[in-house]
CSV table of C-alpha atoms in Angstrom, one decimal:
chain,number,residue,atom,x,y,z
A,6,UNK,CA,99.7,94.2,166.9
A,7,UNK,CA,102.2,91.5,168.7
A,8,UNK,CA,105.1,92.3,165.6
A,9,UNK,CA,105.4,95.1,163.0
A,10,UNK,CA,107.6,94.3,160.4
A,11,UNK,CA,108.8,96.7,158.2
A,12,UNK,CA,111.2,95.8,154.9
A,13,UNK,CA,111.1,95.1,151.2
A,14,UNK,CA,109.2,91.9,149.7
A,15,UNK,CA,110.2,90.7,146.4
A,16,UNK,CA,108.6,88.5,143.7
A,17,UNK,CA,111.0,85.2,143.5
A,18,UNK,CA,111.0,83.1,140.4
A,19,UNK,CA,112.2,79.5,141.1
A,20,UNK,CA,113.2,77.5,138.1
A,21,UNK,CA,111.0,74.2,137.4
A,22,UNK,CA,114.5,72.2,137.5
A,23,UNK,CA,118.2,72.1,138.1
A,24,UNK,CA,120.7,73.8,136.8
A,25,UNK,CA,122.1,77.0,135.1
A,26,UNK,CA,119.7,80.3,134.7
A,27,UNK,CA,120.9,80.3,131.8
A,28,UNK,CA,118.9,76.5,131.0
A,29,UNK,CA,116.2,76.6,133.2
A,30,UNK,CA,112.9,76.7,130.5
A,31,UNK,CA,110.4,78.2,133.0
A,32,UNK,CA,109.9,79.5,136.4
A,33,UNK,CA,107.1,79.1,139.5
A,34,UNK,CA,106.2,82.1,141.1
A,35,UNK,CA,106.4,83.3,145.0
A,36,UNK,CA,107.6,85.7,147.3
A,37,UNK,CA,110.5,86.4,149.0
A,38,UNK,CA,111.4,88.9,152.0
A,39,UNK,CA,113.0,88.6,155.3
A,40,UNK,CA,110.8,90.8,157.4
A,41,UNK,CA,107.6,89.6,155.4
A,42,UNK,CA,108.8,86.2,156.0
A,43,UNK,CA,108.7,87.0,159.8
A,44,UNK,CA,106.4,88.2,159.6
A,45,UNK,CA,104.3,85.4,157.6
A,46,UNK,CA,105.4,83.2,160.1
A,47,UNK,CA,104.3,84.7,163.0
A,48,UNK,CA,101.0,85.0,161.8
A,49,UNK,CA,100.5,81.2,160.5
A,50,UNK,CA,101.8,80.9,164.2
A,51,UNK,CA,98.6,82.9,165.5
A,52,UNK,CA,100.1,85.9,166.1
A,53,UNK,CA,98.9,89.5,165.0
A,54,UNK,CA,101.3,91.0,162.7
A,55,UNK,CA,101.4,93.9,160.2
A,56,UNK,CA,104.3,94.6,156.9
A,57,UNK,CA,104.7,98.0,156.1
A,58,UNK,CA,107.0,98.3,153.3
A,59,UNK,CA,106.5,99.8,149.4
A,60,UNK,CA,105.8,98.2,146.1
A,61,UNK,CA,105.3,99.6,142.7
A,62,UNK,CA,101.6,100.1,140.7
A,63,UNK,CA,102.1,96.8,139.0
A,64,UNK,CA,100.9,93.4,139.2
A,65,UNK,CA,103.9,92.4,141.1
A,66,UNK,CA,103.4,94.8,143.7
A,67,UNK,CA,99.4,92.9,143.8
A,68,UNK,CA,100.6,89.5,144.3
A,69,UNK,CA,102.7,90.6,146.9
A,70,UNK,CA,100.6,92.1,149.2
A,71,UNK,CA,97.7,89.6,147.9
A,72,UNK,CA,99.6,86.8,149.2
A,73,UNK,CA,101.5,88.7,152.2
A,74,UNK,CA,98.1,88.9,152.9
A,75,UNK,CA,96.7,85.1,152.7
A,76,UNK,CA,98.8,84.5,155.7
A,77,UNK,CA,96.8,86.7,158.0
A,78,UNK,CA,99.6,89.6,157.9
A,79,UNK,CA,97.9,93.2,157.9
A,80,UNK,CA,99.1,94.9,154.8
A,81,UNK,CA,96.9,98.0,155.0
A,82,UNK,CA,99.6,100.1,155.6
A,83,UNK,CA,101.8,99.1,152.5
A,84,UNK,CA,102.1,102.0,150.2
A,85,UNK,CA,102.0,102.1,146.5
A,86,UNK,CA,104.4,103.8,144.1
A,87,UNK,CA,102.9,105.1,140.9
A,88,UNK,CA,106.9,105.9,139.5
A,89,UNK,CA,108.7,102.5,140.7
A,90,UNK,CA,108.8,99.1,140.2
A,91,UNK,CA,108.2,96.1,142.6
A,92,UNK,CA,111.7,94.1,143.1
A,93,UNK,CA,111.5,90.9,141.4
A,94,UNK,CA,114.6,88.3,141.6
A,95,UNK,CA,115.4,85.1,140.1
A,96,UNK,CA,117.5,81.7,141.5
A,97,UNK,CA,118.8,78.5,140.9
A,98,UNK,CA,117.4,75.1,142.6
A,99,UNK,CA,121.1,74.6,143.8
A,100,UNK,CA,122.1,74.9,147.4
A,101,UNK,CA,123.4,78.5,148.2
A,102,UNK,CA,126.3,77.2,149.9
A,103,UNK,CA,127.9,75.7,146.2
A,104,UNK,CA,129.2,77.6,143.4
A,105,UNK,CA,127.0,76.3,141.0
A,106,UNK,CA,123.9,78.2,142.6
A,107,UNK,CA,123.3,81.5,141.0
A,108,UNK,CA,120.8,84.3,142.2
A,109,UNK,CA,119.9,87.5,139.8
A,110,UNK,CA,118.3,90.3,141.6
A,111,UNK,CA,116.2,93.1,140.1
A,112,UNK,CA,115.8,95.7,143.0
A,113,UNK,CA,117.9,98.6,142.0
A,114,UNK,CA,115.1,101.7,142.3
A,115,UNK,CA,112.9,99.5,143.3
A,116,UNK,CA,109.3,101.1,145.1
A,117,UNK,CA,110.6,99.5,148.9
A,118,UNK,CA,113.7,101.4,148.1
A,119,UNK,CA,112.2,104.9,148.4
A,120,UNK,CA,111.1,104.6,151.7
A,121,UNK,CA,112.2,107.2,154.1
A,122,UNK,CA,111.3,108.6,157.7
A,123,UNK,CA,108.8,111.1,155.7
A,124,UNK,CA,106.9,108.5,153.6
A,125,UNK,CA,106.1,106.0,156.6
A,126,UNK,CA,103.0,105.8,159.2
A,127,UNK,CA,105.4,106.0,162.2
A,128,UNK,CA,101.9,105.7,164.1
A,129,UNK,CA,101.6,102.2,162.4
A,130,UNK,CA,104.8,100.8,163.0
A,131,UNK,CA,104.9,101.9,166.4
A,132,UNK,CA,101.6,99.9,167.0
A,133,UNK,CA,103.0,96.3,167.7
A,134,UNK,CA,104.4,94.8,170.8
A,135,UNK,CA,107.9,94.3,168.3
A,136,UNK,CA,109.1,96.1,165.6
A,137,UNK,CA,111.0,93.9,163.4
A,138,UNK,CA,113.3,95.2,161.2
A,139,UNK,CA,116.6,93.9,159.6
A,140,UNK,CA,119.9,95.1,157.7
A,141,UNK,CA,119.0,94.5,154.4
A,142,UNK,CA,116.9,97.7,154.7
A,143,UNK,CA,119.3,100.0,155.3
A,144,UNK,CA,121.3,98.9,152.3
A,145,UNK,CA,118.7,99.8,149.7
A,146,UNK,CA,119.5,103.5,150.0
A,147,UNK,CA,119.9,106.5,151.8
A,148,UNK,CA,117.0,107.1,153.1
A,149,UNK,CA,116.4,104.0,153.8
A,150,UNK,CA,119.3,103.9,156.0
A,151,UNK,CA,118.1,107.5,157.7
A,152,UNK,CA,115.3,105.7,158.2
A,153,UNK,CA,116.3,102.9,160.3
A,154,UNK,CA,118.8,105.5,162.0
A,155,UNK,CA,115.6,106.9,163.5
A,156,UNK,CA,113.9,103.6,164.2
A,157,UNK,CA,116.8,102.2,166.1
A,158,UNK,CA,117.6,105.4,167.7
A,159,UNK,CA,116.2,106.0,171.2
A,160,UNK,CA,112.6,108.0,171.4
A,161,UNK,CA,109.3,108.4,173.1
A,162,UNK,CA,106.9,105.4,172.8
A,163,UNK,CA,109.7,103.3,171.1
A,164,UNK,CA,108.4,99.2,171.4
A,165,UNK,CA,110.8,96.4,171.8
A,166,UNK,CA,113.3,97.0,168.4
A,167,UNK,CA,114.5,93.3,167.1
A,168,UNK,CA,117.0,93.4,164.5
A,169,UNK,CA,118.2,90.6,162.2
A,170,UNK,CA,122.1,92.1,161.0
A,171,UNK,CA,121.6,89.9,157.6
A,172,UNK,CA,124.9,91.2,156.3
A,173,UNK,CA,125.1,91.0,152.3
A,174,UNK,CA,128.2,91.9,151.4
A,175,UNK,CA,126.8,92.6,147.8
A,176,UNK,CA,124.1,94.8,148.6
A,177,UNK,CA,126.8,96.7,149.7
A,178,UNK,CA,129.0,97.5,147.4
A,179,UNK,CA,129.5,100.7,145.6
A,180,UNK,CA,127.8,102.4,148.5
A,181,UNK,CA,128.6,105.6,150.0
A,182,UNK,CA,129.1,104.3,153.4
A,183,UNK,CA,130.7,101.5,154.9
A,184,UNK,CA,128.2,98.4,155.5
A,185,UNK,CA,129.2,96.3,158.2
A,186,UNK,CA,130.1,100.4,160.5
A,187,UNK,CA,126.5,100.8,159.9
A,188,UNK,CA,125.1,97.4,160.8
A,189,UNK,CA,127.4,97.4,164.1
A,190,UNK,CA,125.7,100.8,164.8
A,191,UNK,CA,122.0,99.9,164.0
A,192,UNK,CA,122.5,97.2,165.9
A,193,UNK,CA,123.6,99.0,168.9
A,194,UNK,CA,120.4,100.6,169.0
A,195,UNK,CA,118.1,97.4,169.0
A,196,UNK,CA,116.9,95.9,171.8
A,197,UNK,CA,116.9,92.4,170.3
A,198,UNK,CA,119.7,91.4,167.9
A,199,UNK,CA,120.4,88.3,166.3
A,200,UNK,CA,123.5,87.4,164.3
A,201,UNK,CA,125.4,84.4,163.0
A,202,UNK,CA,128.5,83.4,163.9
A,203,UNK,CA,129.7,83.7,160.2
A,204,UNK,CA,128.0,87.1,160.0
A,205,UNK,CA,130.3,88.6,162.7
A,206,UNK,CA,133.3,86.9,161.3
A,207,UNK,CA,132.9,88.5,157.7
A,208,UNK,CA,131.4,91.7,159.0
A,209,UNK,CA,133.2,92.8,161.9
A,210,UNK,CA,136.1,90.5,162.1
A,211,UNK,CA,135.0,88.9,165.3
A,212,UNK,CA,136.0,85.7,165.6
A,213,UNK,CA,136.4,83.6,169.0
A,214,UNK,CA,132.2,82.8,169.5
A,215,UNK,CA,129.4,84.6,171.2
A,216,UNK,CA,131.1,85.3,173.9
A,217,UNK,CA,133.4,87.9,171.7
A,218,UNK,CA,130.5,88.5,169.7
A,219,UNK,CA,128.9,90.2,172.6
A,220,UNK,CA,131.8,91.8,174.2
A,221,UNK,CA,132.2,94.0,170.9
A,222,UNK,CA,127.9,94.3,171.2
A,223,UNK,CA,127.5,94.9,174.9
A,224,UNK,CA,124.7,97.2,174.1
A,225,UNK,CA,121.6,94.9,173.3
A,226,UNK,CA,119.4,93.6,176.2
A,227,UNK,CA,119.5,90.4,174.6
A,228,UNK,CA,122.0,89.3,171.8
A,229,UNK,CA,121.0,85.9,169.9
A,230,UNK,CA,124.1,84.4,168.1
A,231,UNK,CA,123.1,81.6,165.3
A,232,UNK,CA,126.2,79.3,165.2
A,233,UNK,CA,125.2,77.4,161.9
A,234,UNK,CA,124.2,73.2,162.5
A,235,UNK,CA,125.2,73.5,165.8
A,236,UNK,CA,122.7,75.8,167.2
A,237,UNK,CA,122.7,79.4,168.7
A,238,UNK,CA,123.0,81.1,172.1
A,239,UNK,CA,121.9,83.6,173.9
A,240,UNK,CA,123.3,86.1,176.2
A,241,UNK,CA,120.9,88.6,178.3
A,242,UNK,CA,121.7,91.7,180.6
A,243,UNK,CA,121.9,90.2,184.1
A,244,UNK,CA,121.9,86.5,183.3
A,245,UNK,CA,124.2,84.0,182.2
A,246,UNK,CA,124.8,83.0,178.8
A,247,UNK,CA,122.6,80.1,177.2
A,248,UNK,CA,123.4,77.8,174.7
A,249,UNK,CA,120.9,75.5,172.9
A,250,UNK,CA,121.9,72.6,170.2
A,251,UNK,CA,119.8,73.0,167.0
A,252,UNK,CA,118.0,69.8,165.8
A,253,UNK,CA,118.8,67.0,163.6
A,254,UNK,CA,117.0,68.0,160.2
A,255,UNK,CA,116.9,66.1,157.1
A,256,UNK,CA,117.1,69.6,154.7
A,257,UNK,CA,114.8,69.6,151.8
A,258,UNK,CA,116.2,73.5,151.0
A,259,UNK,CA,118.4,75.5,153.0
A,260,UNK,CA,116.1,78.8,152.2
A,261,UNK,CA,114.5,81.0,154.9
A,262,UNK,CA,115.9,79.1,158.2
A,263,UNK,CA,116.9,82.4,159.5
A,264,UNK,CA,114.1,84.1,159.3
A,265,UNK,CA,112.0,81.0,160.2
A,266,UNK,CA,114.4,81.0,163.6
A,267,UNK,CA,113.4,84.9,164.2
A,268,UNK,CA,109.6,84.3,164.2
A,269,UNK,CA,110.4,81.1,166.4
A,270,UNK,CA,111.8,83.1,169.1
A,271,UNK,CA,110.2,86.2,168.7
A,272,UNK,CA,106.9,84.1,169.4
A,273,UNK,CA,108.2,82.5,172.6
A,274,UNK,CA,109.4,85.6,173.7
A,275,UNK,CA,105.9,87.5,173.4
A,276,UNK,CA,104.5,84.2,175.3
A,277,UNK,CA,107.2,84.9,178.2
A,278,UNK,CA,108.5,81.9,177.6
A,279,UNK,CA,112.7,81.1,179.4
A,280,UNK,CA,116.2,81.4,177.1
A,281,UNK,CA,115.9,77.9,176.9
A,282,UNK,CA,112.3,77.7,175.4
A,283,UNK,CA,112.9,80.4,173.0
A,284,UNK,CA,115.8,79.1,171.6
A,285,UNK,CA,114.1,75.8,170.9
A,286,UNK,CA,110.7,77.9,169.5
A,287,UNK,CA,113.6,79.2,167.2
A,288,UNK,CA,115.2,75.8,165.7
A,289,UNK,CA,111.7,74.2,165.6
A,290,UNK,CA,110.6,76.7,163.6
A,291,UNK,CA,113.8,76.7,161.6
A,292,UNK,CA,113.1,73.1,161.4
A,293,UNK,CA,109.6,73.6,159.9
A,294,UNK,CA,111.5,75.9,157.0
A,295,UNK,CA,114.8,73.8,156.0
A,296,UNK,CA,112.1,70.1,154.9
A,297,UNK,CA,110.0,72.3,152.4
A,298,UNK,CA,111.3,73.6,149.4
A,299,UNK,CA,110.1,77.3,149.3
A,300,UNK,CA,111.2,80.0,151.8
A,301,UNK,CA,108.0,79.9,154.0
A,302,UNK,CA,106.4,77.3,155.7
A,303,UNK,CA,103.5,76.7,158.0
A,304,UNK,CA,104.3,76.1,160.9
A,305,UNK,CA,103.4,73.2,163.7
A,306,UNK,CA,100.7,73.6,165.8
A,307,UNK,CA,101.4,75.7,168.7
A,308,UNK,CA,100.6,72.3,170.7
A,309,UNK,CA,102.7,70.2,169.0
A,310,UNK,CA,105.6,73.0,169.1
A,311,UNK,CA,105.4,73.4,173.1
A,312,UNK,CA,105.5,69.4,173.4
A,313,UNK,CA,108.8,69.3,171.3
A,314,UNK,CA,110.3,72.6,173.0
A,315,UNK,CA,109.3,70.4,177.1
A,316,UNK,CA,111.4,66.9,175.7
A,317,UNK,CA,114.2,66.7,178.5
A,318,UNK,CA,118.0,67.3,177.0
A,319,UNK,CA,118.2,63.6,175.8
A,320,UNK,CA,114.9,63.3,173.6
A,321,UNK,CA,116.1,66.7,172.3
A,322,UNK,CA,118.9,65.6,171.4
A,323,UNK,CA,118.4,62.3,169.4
A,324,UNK,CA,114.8,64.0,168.1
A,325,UNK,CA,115.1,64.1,163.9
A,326,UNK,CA,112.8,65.8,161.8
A,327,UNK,CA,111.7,65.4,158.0
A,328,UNK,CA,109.2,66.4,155.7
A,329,UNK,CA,105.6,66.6,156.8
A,330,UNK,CA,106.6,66.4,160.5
A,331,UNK,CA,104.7,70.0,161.0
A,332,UNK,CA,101.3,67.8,160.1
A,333,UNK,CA,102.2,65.3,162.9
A,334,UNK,CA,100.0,67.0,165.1
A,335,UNK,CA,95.9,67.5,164.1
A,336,UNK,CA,95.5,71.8,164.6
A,337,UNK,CA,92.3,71.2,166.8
A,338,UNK,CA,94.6,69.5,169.6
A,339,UNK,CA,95.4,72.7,170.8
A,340,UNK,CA,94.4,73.8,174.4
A,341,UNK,CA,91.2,76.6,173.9
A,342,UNK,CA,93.4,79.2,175.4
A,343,UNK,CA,96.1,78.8,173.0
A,344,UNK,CA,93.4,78.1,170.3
A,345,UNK,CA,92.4,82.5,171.2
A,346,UNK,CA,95.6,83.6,171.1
């Protein structure tokens, strides 16, 4: 495998039309998952990925891994729980960032949640080039936390450990243990971290950019810091820091762009690929997610992604994108080496 990704998937209900839950007559049907989504991603991409996560007995837990599946993701190594449900969660059509926009999860006990370091294949997610993995995990419960303690910890074997922090500050709270202590430790561990700006502000009080961000994370090989509109950076052991400008997008939805920016980079960065290039693979795929409505969406052909990722600093920099722009570009245009990939 290029990427394991290991994490919880949840059925997402999205209302048919504006407004309060409360209002909203029906509900379309899809999924919802940041590792998954990574996942997903990387695989419409042509990449070889695997989920390993939980779900429960149900008919949830079947669509999930039914349509987990559809994008080419291996999902032979997702178990099923015969006690606990799948998570399911519902949310408004409003933007997160406004007060109308309301989101109703139902993942306490979920199946994902029981996972531990006893109940995994470690054999299976040690099997990838990357093993992606991501805070929300270690909030679900204890042993999903031990578990990640072990996955992040150093050992035999270990591949190339990226982790997304994805701090929810409401996932944690009434837990034993102190939330952003434990993502600043997990962290620590990774290889590959990225983090937002905002992130470190709320979680660790770090304030001042990426380069404080990294001076209280030294330990990463490479640290990727999202800074929001303006576009991320990245700082790498040995080399100096390297800051790319995110991309003019007309947003149909402000829904999956982070994890859409992970599978960007972590592409590029299994291609070999420079700072600069995998930065860009990161906002164009971002790009792709922000002008479609849902959380996932396919991506441009590989082609048509390395074009955008050569334009000099200008082109970059005056280049917009809307919806449809991933069709520009016909799929068989694609070089026949990329094509085997």
């Amino acid at each position: 495998m290029d990427v394991v990704a290991l994490g919880e998937s949840m059925v997402t209900f999205l209302p048919s039309r504006a407004g309060r839950l409360a209002d909203v007559p029906s509900f379309d049907r899809g999924i919802g998952g940041a590792e998954s989504n990574v996942a997903c991603a990387l695989a419409a991409a042509g990449h070889r990925t695997r989920w390993v996560s939980r779900v429960g007995a149900d008919g949830f837990g079947d669509h999930l891994v039914e349509a987990i599946a559809r994008y080419g993701v291996d999902t032979r190594c997702v178990g099923r729980d015969p006690h606990r449900p799948t998570g399911i969660y519902f949310r408004t059509a409003d933007d997160r960032d406004t007060d109308a926009h309301e989101v109703l999860y139902y993942r306490a006990g979920s199946a994902a949640s029981a996972m531990a370091p006893r109940s995994v294949d470690r054999d299976a997610l040690d099997a990838g080039r990357i093993l992606h993995l991501s805070g929300i995990t270690a909030a679900l419960s204890a042993d999903c936390l031990a578990l990640l303690r072990e996955l992040t910890a150093p050992r035999p074997g270990r591949p190339l450990v990226s982790f997304d922090v994805n701090y929810r500050p409401g996932l944690w709270s009434g837990a034993a243990v102190e939330g952003p202590r434990v993502l600043l430790d997990l962290a620590r561990g990774a290889d590959l971290v990225f983090v937002g700006e905002d992130e470190a502000a709320d979680a660790w009080g770090v304030t001042g950019g990426p380069d404080a961000i990294r001076a209280a994370l030294p330990e990463p090989a490479t640290l990727v810091v999202k800074q929001g509109s303006r576009g991320a950076t990245i700082h790498t052991h040995g080399e100096p820091a390297v800051f790319q400008a995110a991309l003019k997008v007309d947003v149909v939805a402000p829904v999956g762009a982070g994890d859409a920016f992970a599978a960007g980079f972590l592409s590029a960065t299994l291609r070999g690929l420079t700072a600069e290039q995998r930065l860009r693979h990161g906002h164009l795929m971002a790009a792709a997610a922000l002008t479609v409505p849902g959380d996932l969406a396919t991506p441009p052909a590989r082609a048509h992604t390395d074009r955008l990722a050569a334009l000099d600093a200008h082109a970059w920099g005056t280049l917009r994108l809307g919806p449809g722009w991933t069709d520009g570009v016909p799929r068989n245009t694609e070089a026949k080496e990329e094509a085997r990939t």
